[in-house]
PDB file of C-alpha atoms in Angstrom:
ATOM      1  CA  MET D   1      22.187  -9.420   1.041  1.00 45.00           C
ATOM      2  CA  SER D   2      18.389  -7.539   2.099  1.00 52.00           C
ATOM      3  CA  PRO D   3      16.274  -7.366  -0.840  1.00 62.00           C
ATOM      4  CA  ARG D   4      16.349  -3.644  -3.049  1.00 81.00           C
ATOM      5  CA  TYR D   5      13.510  -1.312  -2.757  1.00 84.00           C
ATOM      6  CA  ARG D   6      13.216   1.240  -5.008  1.00 91.00           C
ATOM      7  CA  GLU D   7      10.789   2.928  -6.255  1.00 94.00           C
ATOM      8  CA  ARG D   8       8.973   6.282  -8.227  1.00 96.00           C
ATOM      9  CA  PRO D   9       6.404   8.555  -9.585  1.00 97.00           C
ATOM     10  CA  SER D  10       4.596   6.564 -11.998  1.00 97.00           C
ATOM     11  CA  ARG D  11       2.789   8.247 -15.573  1.00 97.00           C
ATOM     12  CA  LEU D  12      -0.484   7.028 -13.918  1.00 96.00           C
ATOM     13  CA  ASP D  13      -1.535   9.801 -11.875  1.00 94.00           C
ATOM     14  CA  GLY D  14      -1.118   9.034  -8.135  1.00 94.00           C
ATOM     15  CA  ALA D  15       0.433   5.615  -8.317  1.00 97.00           C
ATOM     16  CA  VAL D  16       4.075   4.215  -7.653  1.00 97.00           C
ATOM     17  CA  LEU D  17       6.017   2.590  -9.565  1.00 97.00           C
ATOM     18  CA  TRP D  18       8.124  -0.162  -7.514  1.00 96.00           C
ATOM     19  CA  THR D  19      10.671  -3.044  -7.786  1.00 94.00           C
ATOM     20  CA  VAL D  20      12.051  -5.246  -5.241  1.00 89.00           C
ATOM     21  CA  ASP D  21      15.197  -7.296  -5.892  1.00 85.00           C
ATOM     22  CA  GLY D  22      15.094 -10.506  -5.222  1.00 73.00           C
ATOM     23  CA  ALA D  23      17.739 -11.306  -1.295  1.00 62.00           C
ATOM     24  CA  ARG D  24      20.066 -14.339  -1.637  1.00 61.00           C
ATOM     25  CA  PRO D  25      18.479 -17.377  -0.070  1.00 60.00           C
ATOM     26  CA  GLY D  26      18.679 -16.789   3.609  1.00 59.00           C
ATOM     27  CA  ALA D  27      18.525 -13.406   3.795  1.00 60.00           C
ATOM     28  CA  GLU D  28      14.786 -11.816   5.462  1.00 65.00           C
ATOM     29  CA  PRO D  29      13.079  -9.492   3.889  1.00 65.00           C
ATOM     30  CA  GLY D  30      10.915  -7.111   6.390  1.00 72.00           C
ATOM     31  CA  PRO D  31       7.463  -7.514   6.757  1.00 81.00           C
ATOM     32  CA  VAL D  32       4.958  -5.330   4.126  1.00 87.00           C
ATOM     33  CA  LEU D  33       3.244  -2.425   6.208  1.00 91.00           C
ATOM     34  CA  PRO D  34      -0.218  -1.740   6.060  1.00 94.00           C
ATOM     35  CA  ASP D  35      -0.787   1.803   3.575  1.00 93.00           C
ATOM     36  CA  GLY D  36      -3.867   2.109   2.906  1.00 93.00           C
ATOM     37  CA  CYS D  37      -2.927   1.193  -1.032  1.00 95.00           C
ATOM     38  CA  MET D  38      -3.338  -1.530  -3.679  1.00 97.00           C
ATOM     39  CA  ASP D  39      -0.851  -3.567  -5.864  1.00 97.00           C
ATOM     40  CA  LEU D  40      -1.252  -4.893  -8.678  1.00 97.00           C
ATOM     41  CA  LEU D  41       2.362  -6.697  -9.132  1.00 97.00           C
ATOM     42  CA  TRP D  42       4.352  -8.904 -11.098  1.00 97.00           C
ATOM     43  CA  SER D  43       6.683 -11.776  -9.777  1.00 94.00           C
ATOM     44  CA  ALA D  44       7.413 -14.804 -11.751  1.00 92.00           C
ATOM     45  CA  GLY D  45       5.224 -14.612 -14.532  1.00 95.00           C
ATOM     46  CA  ARG D  46       2.507 -13.859 -12.765  1.00 96.00           C
ATOM     47  CA  LEU D  47      -0.078 -10.955 -11.771  1.00 97.00           C
ATOM     48  CA  LEU D  48      -1.607 -10.233  -9.230  1.00 97.00           C
ATOM     49  CA  VAL D  49      -2.881  -8.103  -7.195  1.00 97.00           C
ATOM     50  CA  ALA D  50      -2.447  -7.319  -2.961  1.00 96.00           C
ATOM     51  CA  GLY D  51      -5.649  -5.626  -1.314  1.00 97.00           C
ATOM     52  CA  PRO D  52      -5.228  -3.256   1.442  1.00 97.00           C
ATOM     53  CA  ASP D  53      -3.705  -4.615   4.712  1.00 96.00           C
ATOM     54  CA  THR D  54      -5.089  -3.744   8.182  1.00 95.00           C
ATOM     55  CA  ARG D  55      -1.757  -5.468   9.284  1.00 92.00           C
ATOM     56  CA  ALA D  56       1.895  -6.856   8.460  1.00 91.00           C
ATOM     57  CA  HIS D  57       2.614  -9.411   5.241  1.00 87.00           C
ATOM     58  CA  ALA D  58       4.884 -11.097   5.962  1.00 79.00           C
ATOM     59  CA  PRO D  59       7.086 -11.720   2.757  1.00 75.00           C
ATOM     60  CA  GLY D  60       6.826 -14.937   0.794  1.00 72.00           C
ATOM     61  CA  ASP D  61      10.374 -16.263  -0.341  1.00 76.00           C
ATOM     62  CA  PRO D  62      12.445 -13.273  -0.485  1.00 74.00           C
ATOM     63  CA  ALA D  63      14.593 -14.761  -3.283  1.00 80.00           C
ATOM     64  CA  ALA D  64      11.434 -13.405  -5.172  1.00 86.00           C
ATOM     65  CA  ALA D  65      11.688 -10.415  -7.516  1.00 89.00           C
ATOM     66  CA  TRP D  66       8.903  -8.225  -8.020  1.00 93.00           C
ATOM     67  CA  THR D  67       7.651  -5.578 -10.091  1.00 96.00           C
ATOM     68  CA  GLY D  68       4.280  -2.876  -8.788  1.00 96.00           C
ATOM     69  CA  VAL D  69       2.626  -0.351  -9.156  1.00 98.00           C
ATOM     70  CA  ARG D  70       1.264   1.337  -5.855  1.00 97.00           C
ATOM     71  CA  PHE D  71      -2.245   3.078  -7.025  1.00 97.00           C
ATOM     72  CA  ALA D  72      -3.211   6.463  -5.187  1.00 94.00           C
ATOM     73  CA  PRO D  73      -5.273   5.533  -2.136  1.00 94.00           C
ATOM     74  CA  GLY D  74      -8.353   5.088  -2.871  1.00 95.00           C
ATOM     75  CA  ASP D  75      -7.772   4.425  -7.136  1.00 96.00           C
ATOM     76  CA  ALA D  76      -8.057   0.649  -7.365  1.00 96.00           C
ATOM     77  CA  PRO D  77     -11.133  -0.881  -7.185  1.00 96.00           C
ATOM     78  CA  ALA D  78     -12.666   1.529 -10.278  1.00 94.00           C
ATOM     79  CA  LEU D  79      -9.487  -0.132 -12.848  1.00 94.00           C
ATOM     80  CA  LEU D  80      -9.851  -3.248 -11.328  1.00 94.00           C
ATOM     81  CA  GLY D  81     -13.572  -3.301 -10.789  1.00 94.00           C
ATOM     82  CA  VAL D  82     -13.672  -4.540  -7.503  1.00 96.00           C
ATOM     83  CA  PRO D  83     -14.885  -3.508  -3.854  1.00 96.00           C
ATOM     84  CA  ALA D  84     -11.609  -2.538  -1.863  1.00 97.00           C
ATOM     85  CA  HIS D  85     -12.984  -4.201   1.200  1.00 97.00           C
ATOM     86  CA  GLU D  86     -13.731  -7.432  -1.564  1.00 97.00           C
ATOM     87  CA  LEU D  87      -9.658  -8.313  -1.160  1.00 97.00           C
ATOM     88  CA  ARG D  88      -8.819  -6.507   2.106  1.00 97.00           C
ATOM     89  CA  ASP D  89      -5.480  -8.538   3.717  1.00 96.00           C
ATOM     90  CA  ARG D  90      -5.460 -10.910   0.573  1.00 95.00           C
ATOM     91  CA  ARG D  91      -3.118 -11.434  -2.491  1.00 95.00           C
ATOM     92  CA  VAL D  92      -5.327 -12.632  -5.297  1.00 96.00           C
ATOM     93  CA  ASP D  93      -3.782 -13.601  -8.982  1.00 97.00           C
ATOM     94  CA  LEU D  94      -5.184 -11.006 -11.322  1.00 97.00           C
ATOM     95  CA  ALA D  95      -6.573 -14.240 -12.875  1.00 96.00           C
ATOM     96  CA  ASP D  96      -9.107 -14.548 -10.045  1.00 96.00           C
ATOM     97  CA  LEU D  97     -10.679 -11.034 -10.577  1.00 96.00           C
ATOM     98  CA  TRP D  98     -10.997 -10.911 -14.369  1.00 96.00           C
ATOM     99  CA  PRO D  99     -11.087 -13.239 -17.462  1.00 96.00           C
ATOM    100  CA  ALA D 100      -8.430 -15.457 -18.074  1.00 95.00           C
ATOM    101  CA  ALA D 101      -7.329 -15.299 -21.054  1.00 96.00           C
ATOM    102  CA  ARG D 102      -6.951 -11.347 -20.959  1.00 95.00           C
ATOM    103  CA  VAL D 103      -4.687 -11.636 -18.096  1.00 96.00           C
ATOM    104  CA  ARG D 104      -2.914 -14.238 -20.730  1.00 96.00           C
ATOM    105  CA  ARG D 105      -2.702 -11.693 -22.814  1.00 96.00           C
ATOM    106  CA  LEU D 106      -1.880  -9.079 -20.234  1.00 96.00           C
ATOM    107  CA  ALA D 107       0.430 -11.320 -18.653  1.00 97.00           C
ATOM    108  CA  GLY D 108       2.670 -12.237 -22.061  1.00 97.00           C
ATOM    109  CA  ARG D 109       2.586  -8.878 -22.597  1.00 96.00           C
ATOM    110  CA  VAL D 110       4.366  -7.952 -20.037  1.00 97.00           C
ATOM    111  CA  ALA D 111       6.740 -11.105 -19.816  1.00 97.00           C
ATOM    112  CA  ALA D 112       7.503 -10.253 -23.601  1.00 97.00           C
ATOM    113  CA  ALA D 113       9.137  -7.300 -22.399  1.00 96.00           C
ATOM    114  CA  GLY D 114      12.973  -5.768 -21.994  1.00 93.00           C
ATOM    115  CA  SER D 115      11.536  -4.034 -18.732  1.00 96.00           C
ATOM    116  CA  HIS D 116       8.642  -5.806 -16.552  1.00 96.00           C
ATOM    117  CA  ALA D 117       8.770  -2.589 -15.274  1.00 97.00           C
ATOM    118  CA  ALA D 118       7.857  -0.315 -18.042  1.00 97.00           C
ATOM    119  CA  ALA D 119       5.496  -3.108 -19.275  1.00 97.00           C
ATOM    120  CA  LEU D 120       3.352  -2.968 -15.880  1.00 97.00           C
ATOM    121  CA  GLU D 121       3.202   0.751 -16.182  1.00 98.00           C
ATOM    122  CA  GLU D 122       2.079   0.606 -19.454  1.00 97.00           C
ATOM    123  CA  ALA D 123      -0.870  -1.642 -18.801  1.00 95.00           C
ATOM    124  CA  ALA D 124      -2.238   0.595 -15.464  1.00 96.00           C
ATOM    125  CA  LEU D 125      -2.205   3.385 -18.227  1.00 96.00           C
ATOM    126  CA  CYS D 126      -3.950   1.462 -20.786  1.00 94.00           C
ATOM    127  CA  LEU D 127      -6.603  -0.040 -17.918  1.00 92.00           C
ATOM    128  CA  ALA D 128      -6.955   4.143 -17.087  1.00 94.00           C
ATOM    129  CA  ALA D 129      -8.238   4.482 -19.896  1.00 93.00           C
ATOM    130  CA  GLY D 130     -10.492   2.295 -19.957  1.00 91.00           C
ATOM    131  CA  ALA D 131     -12.088   1.996 -16.899  1.00 91.00           C
ATOM    132  CA  PRO D 132     -13.825   4.791 -15.264  1.00 90.00           C
ATOM    133  CA  ARG D 133     -12.464   7.611 -14.062  1.00 88.00           C
ATOM    134  CA  PRO D 134     -12.021   6.691  -9.465  1.00 88.00           C
ATOM    135  CA  ASP D 135     -14.282   8.470  -6.694  1.00 88.00           C
ATOM    136  CA  PRO D 136     -11.915  12.267  -6.690  1.00 91.00           C
ATOM    137  CA  LEU D 137     -13.891  11.945  -3.088  1.00 94.00           C
ATOM    138  CA  ALA D 138     -11.537   8.840  -1.904  1.00 95.00           C
ATOM    139  CA  ARG D 139      -8.813  10.967  -2.328  1.00 94.00           C
ATOM    140  CA  ALA D 140     -10.039  13.486  -0.892  1.00 96.00           C
ATOM    141  CA  VAL D 141     -10.804  11.750   2.148  1.00 97.00           C
ATOM    142  CA  ALA D 142      -7.422  10.072   2.119  1.00 97.00           C
ATOM    143  CA  ALA D 143      -5.690  13.686   1.958  1.00 96.00           C
ATOM    144  CA  ARG D 144      -7.718  14.905   4.942  1.00 97.00           C
ATOM    145  CA  LEU D 145      -6.765  12.025   7.563  1.00 97.00           C
ATOM    146  CA  ASP D 146      -3.436  11.832   6.186  1.00 96.00           C
ATOM    147  CA  ALA D 147      -3.387  15.167   7.109  1.00 96.00           C
ATOM    148  CA  GLY D 148      -4.738  14.450  10.450  1.00 95.00           C
ATOM    149  CA  TRP D 149      -8.435  15.905  10.554  1.00 97.00           C
ATOM    150  CA  SER D 150     -10.882  13.732  12.591  1.00 97.00           C
ATOM    151  CA  VAL D 151     -13.218  11.688  10.540  1.00 97.00           C
ATOM    152  CA  ALA D 152     -16.638  13.802  11.297  1.00 97.00           C
ATOM    153  CA  ALA D 153     -14.039  16.875  10.485  1.00 98.00           C
ATOM    154  CA  ALA D 154     -13.296  14.686   6.405  1.00 98.00           C
ATOM    155  CA  ALA D 155     -16.800  13.478   5.844  1.00 98.00           C
ATOM    156  CA  ASP D 156     -17.828  17.304   6.362  1.00 97.00           C
ATOM    157  CA  ALA D 157     -15.630  18.795   4.732  1.00 97.00           C
ATOM    158  CA  VAL D 158     -16.632  16.365   1.405  1.00 97.00           C
ATOM    159  CA  GLY D 159     -20.720  16.712   2.153  1.00 97.00           C
ATOM    160  CA  LEU D 160     -21.090  13.090   3.701  1.00 97.00           C
ATOM    161  CA  GLY D 161     -22.108  12.041   6.956  1.00 97.00           C
ATOM    162  CA  VAL D 162     -19.975  10.149   8.921  1.00 96.00           C
ATOM    163  CA  ARG D 163     -22.241   7.029   8.178  1.00 96.00           C
ATOM    164  CA  GLN D 164     -22.511   7.465   4.473  1.00 97.00           C
ATOM    165  CA  LEU D 165     -18.199   8.072   4.275  1.00 97.00           C
ATOM    166  CA  HIS D 166     -18.227   4.123   6.558  1.00 97.00           C
ATOM    167  CA  ARG D 167     -19.752   2.703   3.595  1.00 96.00           C
ATOM    168  CA  ARG D 168     -17.986   4.205   1.322  1.00 96.00           C
ATOM    169  CA  SER D 169     -14.854   4.319   2.776  1.00 97.00           C
ATOM    170  CA  LEU D 170     -15.214   0.029   2.972  1.00 97.00           C
ATOM    171  CA  ASP D 171     -15.358   0.372  -1.132  1.00 96.00           C
ATOM    172  CA  ALA D 172     -12.928   2.629  -1.907  1.00 97.00           C
ATOM    173  CA  PHE D 173      -9.601   1.486   0.972  1.00 97.00           C
ATOM    174  CA  GLY D 174     -11.200  -1.898   2.042  1.00 97.00           C
ATOM    175  CA  TYR D 175     -12.034  -0.253   5.505  1.00 96.00           C
ATOM    176  CA  GLY D 176     -13.361   1.928   7.447  1.00 97.00           C
ATOM    177  CA  PRO D 177     -11.776   5.414   7.276  1.00 98.00           C
ATOM    178  CA  LYS D 178     -11.446   4.923  10.900  1.00 97.00           C
ATOM    179  CA  THR D 179      -9.109   2.308  10.345  1.00 97.00           C
ATOM    180  CA  LEU D 180      -7.597   4.470   7.060  1.00 98.00           C
ATOM    181  CA  ALA D 181      -6.617   7.050   9.212  1.00 98.00           C
ATOM    182  CA  ARG D 182      -4.914   4.906  11.946  1.00 97.00           C
ATOM    183  CA  ILE D 183      -2.547   3.541   9.513  1.00 97.00           C
ATOM    184  CA  LEU D 184      -1.217   6.643   8.607  1.00 97.00           C
ATOM    185  CA  ARG D 185      -0.894   8.314  11.222  1.00 97.00           C
ATOM    186  CA  LEU D 186       1.223   5.365  12.076  1.00 97.00           C
ATOM    187  CA  ARG D 187       2.819   5.728   9.110  1.00 95.00           C
ATOM    188  CA  ARG D 188       3.257   9.360   9.305  1.00 96.00           C
ATOM    189  CA  ALA D 189       4.833   8.518  12.389  1.00 96.00           C
ATOM    190  CA  LEU D 190       6.837   5.529  11.555  1.00 95.00           C
ATOM    191  CA  ALA D 191       8.173   7.775   8.622  1.00 94.00           C
ATOM    192  CA  LEU D 192       9.391  10.035  11.608  1.00 95.00           C
ATOM    193  CA  VAL D 193      10.972   7.763  13.950  1.00 94.00           C
ATOM    194  CA  ARG D 194      13.698   6.394  10.356  1.00 91.00           C
ATOM    195  CA  SER D 195      14.706  10.271  10.417  1.00 92.00           C
ATOM    196  CA  GLY D 196      15.990  10.230  12.919  1.00 92.00           C
ATOM    197  CA  THR D 197      13.290  12.029  15.863  1.00 96.00           C
ATOM    198  CA  PRO D 198      13.077  10.685  18.538  1.00 96.00           C
ATOM    199  CA  PHE D 199      10.040   8.876  19.437  1.00 96.00           C
ATOM    200  CA  ALA D 200       7.993  11.147  22.016  1.00 97.00           C
ATOM    201  CA  SER D 201       8.585  13.990  19.623  1.00 97.00           C
ATOM    202  CA  ALA D 202       7.270  11.684  16.544  1.00 97.00           C
ATOM    203  CA  ALA D 203       4.403  11.023  18.313  1.00 97.00           C
ATOM    204  CA  ALA D 204       3.584  14.457  19.003  1.00 97.00           C
ATOM    205  CA  LEU D 205       3.727  15.766  16.041  1.00 97.00           C
ATOM    206  CA  ALA D 206       2.478  12.344  14.169  1.00 97.00           C
ATOM    207  CA  GLY D 207      -1.791  13.008  17.037  1.00 96.00           C
ATOM    208  CA  TYR D 208      -0.624  10.337  19.416  1.00 97.00           C
ATOM    209  CA  THR D 209      -1.885  11.181  22.543  1.00 96.00           C
ATOM    210  CA  ASP D 210       1.520  10.348  24.041  1.00 97.00           C
ATOM    211  CA  GLN D 211       4.957   7.366  22.823  1.00 97.00           C
ATOM    212  CA  ALA D 212       2.876   4.805  24.493  1.00 97.00           C
ATOM    213  CA  HIS D 213       0.152   5.232  22.368  1.00 97.00           C
ATOM    214  CA  LEU D 214       1.833   5.517  19.630  1.00 97.00           C
ATOM    215  CA  ALA D 215       4.513   2.365  20.418  1.00 97.00           C
ATOM    216  CA  ARG D 216       0.099   0.403  21.081  1.00 97.00           C
ATOM    217  CA  ASP D 217      -0.122   1.221  17.443  1.00 96.00           C
ATOM    218  CA  SER D 218       3.409   0.048  16.161  1.00 96.00           C
ATOM    219  CA  ARG D 219       2.641  -3.354  17.352  1.00 95.00           C
ATOM    220  CA  ALA D 220      -1.033  -3.093  16.936  1.00 95.00           C
ATOM    221  CA  LEU D 221      -0.304  -2.927  13.315  1.00 95.00           C
ATOM    222  CA  THR D 222       3.345  -3.783  12.355  1.00 93.00           C
ATOM    223  CA  GLY D 223       4.235  -6.374  14.684  1.00 91.00           C
ATOM    224  CA  ARG D 224       7.105  -4.392  15.609  1.00 91.00           C
ATOM    225  CA  THR D 225       8.569  -2.612  18.755  1.00 93.00           C
ATOM    226  CA  LEU D 226       9.833   1.542  17.245  1.00 92.00           C
ATOM    227  CA  THR D 227      12.702   0.559  18.506  1.00 92.00           C
ATOM    228  CA  ALA D 228      13.240  -2.587  15.550  1.00 89.00           C
ATOM    229  CA  HIS D 229      11.384  -0.220  13.249  1.00 85.00           C
ATOM    230  CA  LEU D 230      14.425   2.702  14.164  1.00 80.00           C
ATOM    231  CA  THR D 231      17.200  -0.786  13.424  1.00 78.00           C
ATOM    232  CA  ALA D 232      15.697  -2.558  10.705  1.00 67.00           C
ATOM    233  CA  HIS D 233      14.612   0.885   9.046  1.00 57.00           C
ATOM    234  CA  ALA D 234      11.302  -1.788   7.785  1.00 41.00           C
ATOM    235  CA  PRO D 235       9.883  -0.961   4.821  1.00 41.00           C
ATOM    236  CA  ALA D 236       6.622   0.852   4.810  1.00 37.00           C
ATOM    237  CA  ARG D 237       4.333   1.125   1.711  1.00 38.00           C
ATOM    238  CA  ALA D 238       4.833   4.689   2.875  1.00 32.00           C
ATOM    239  CA  SER D 239       4.671   6.794  -0.058  1.00 32.00           C
ATOM    240  CA  GLY D 240       2.790   4.122  -0.819  1.00 34.00           C
ATOM    241  CA  HIS D 241       3.587   0.869  -1.410  1.00 41.00           C
ATOM    242  CA  LYS D 242       4.558  -3.114   0.004  1.00 51.00           C
ATOM    243  CA  THR D 243       7.636  -6.830  -0.445  1.00 38.00           C
ATOM    244  CA  ALA D 244      11.120  -6.213   1.094  1.00 32.00           C
ATOM    245  CA  PRO D 245      12.412  -3.297   3.253  1.00 31.00           C
ATOM    246  CA  ALA D 246      11.825  -0.024   1.075  1.00 33.00           C
ATOM    247  CA  PRO D 247      13.183   3.685   2.321  1.00 32.00           C
ATOM    248  CA  ALA D 248      12.132   6.398   4.131  1.00 31.00           C
ATOM    249  CA  PRO D 249       8.273   7.185   3.874  1.00 33.00           C
ATOM    250  CA  THR D 250       7.226   9.470   0.865  1.00 32.00           C
ATOM    251  CA  ARG D 251       3.643   9.535   1.645  1.00 33.00           C
ATOM    252  CA  GLY D 252       2.810   9.938   5.046  1.00 33.00           C
ATOM    253  CA  PRO D 253       2.386   6.374   4.919  1.00 34.00           C
ATOM    254  CA  ALA D 254       5.970   5.132   5.510  1.00 34.00           C
ATOM    255  CA  PRO D 255       7.600   3.862   2.294  1.00 34.00           C
ATOM    256  CA  ALA D 256       5.592   0.942   2.487  1.00 37.00           C
ATOM    257  CA  ARG D 257       1.722  -0.903  -1.204  1.00 39.00           C
ATOM    258  CA  PRO D 258       7.018  -3.608  -1.026  1.00 38.00           C
ATOM    259  CA  ARG D 259       1.164  -2.007  -1.408  1.00 41.00           C
ATOM    260  CA  GLY D 260       8.575  -2.521  -0.776  1.00 39.00           C
ATOM    261  CA  PRO D 261       8.854  -4.371   1.359  1.00 38.00           C
ATOM    262  CA  ALA D 262       7.042  -1.019   1.835  1.00 39.00           C
ATOM    263  CA  SER D 263       5.397  -1.179  -1.617  1.00 39.00           C
ATOM    264  CA  ALA D 264       5.170  -4.968  -2.789  1.00 42.00           C
ATOM    265  CA  ARG D 265       3.442  -7.633  -1.611  1.00 48.00           C
ATOM    266  CA  PRO D 266       4.055 -10.544  -1.834  1.00 44.00           C
ATOM    267  CA  PRO D 267       1.425 -13.419  -2.167  1.00 43.00           C
ATOM    268  CA  SER D 268       0.314 -15.718   1.403  1.00 42.00           C
TER     269      SER D 268
END
């Protein structure tokens, strides 16, 4: 049996709360696809952080269960106190970022709760209440790029030069705006493909030059062909996630952070 991925909007603005049930031994969970997000994760008594991916991430133990809060693009750095680029393509223990005593207290509360998901969400809400507000510019940029705007147009809309936007994007998203735009474009295309849209039409609607262009990006960013995505319904942290196979996307990025699997991001 493949891992079962579920998600719902979190009470934390812009975030998504997701869970992945462990698969039976021998099952092959799909890869976690890039989605422009970062996640706070809970699994096997550990708290981890999934940084922003630039490529597909292979989940670890398919039998492991995961719970995560996928933050809106650009929000996590302010909440966690670390620039996104420092965690690019990484899964790290929260104790590597915060004082060990603080992490032990938080892990103890999550472990003792009747619902790990509810406890992790509450922890994220408390974290947000005591942290600096995320930079609203990051969301504005992500929304425009996800809508197909060019990097130059997005930069102009938020009052920044392209180079300034690149520097701000490294801290907020973990990579420059061109990479973020490429990831979000692929997620839009894969969402269309999974909904039954023909490859050529999905490519055109998502902003690709042609189907071959989409096919190359799929291979480069996920390691999979378009047919493989259609057949496996591979998770893409789209609504926002990252670990076990996830359902069709909700935001633009395919069901990604398993950021089920599109949202959950198990440690390397």
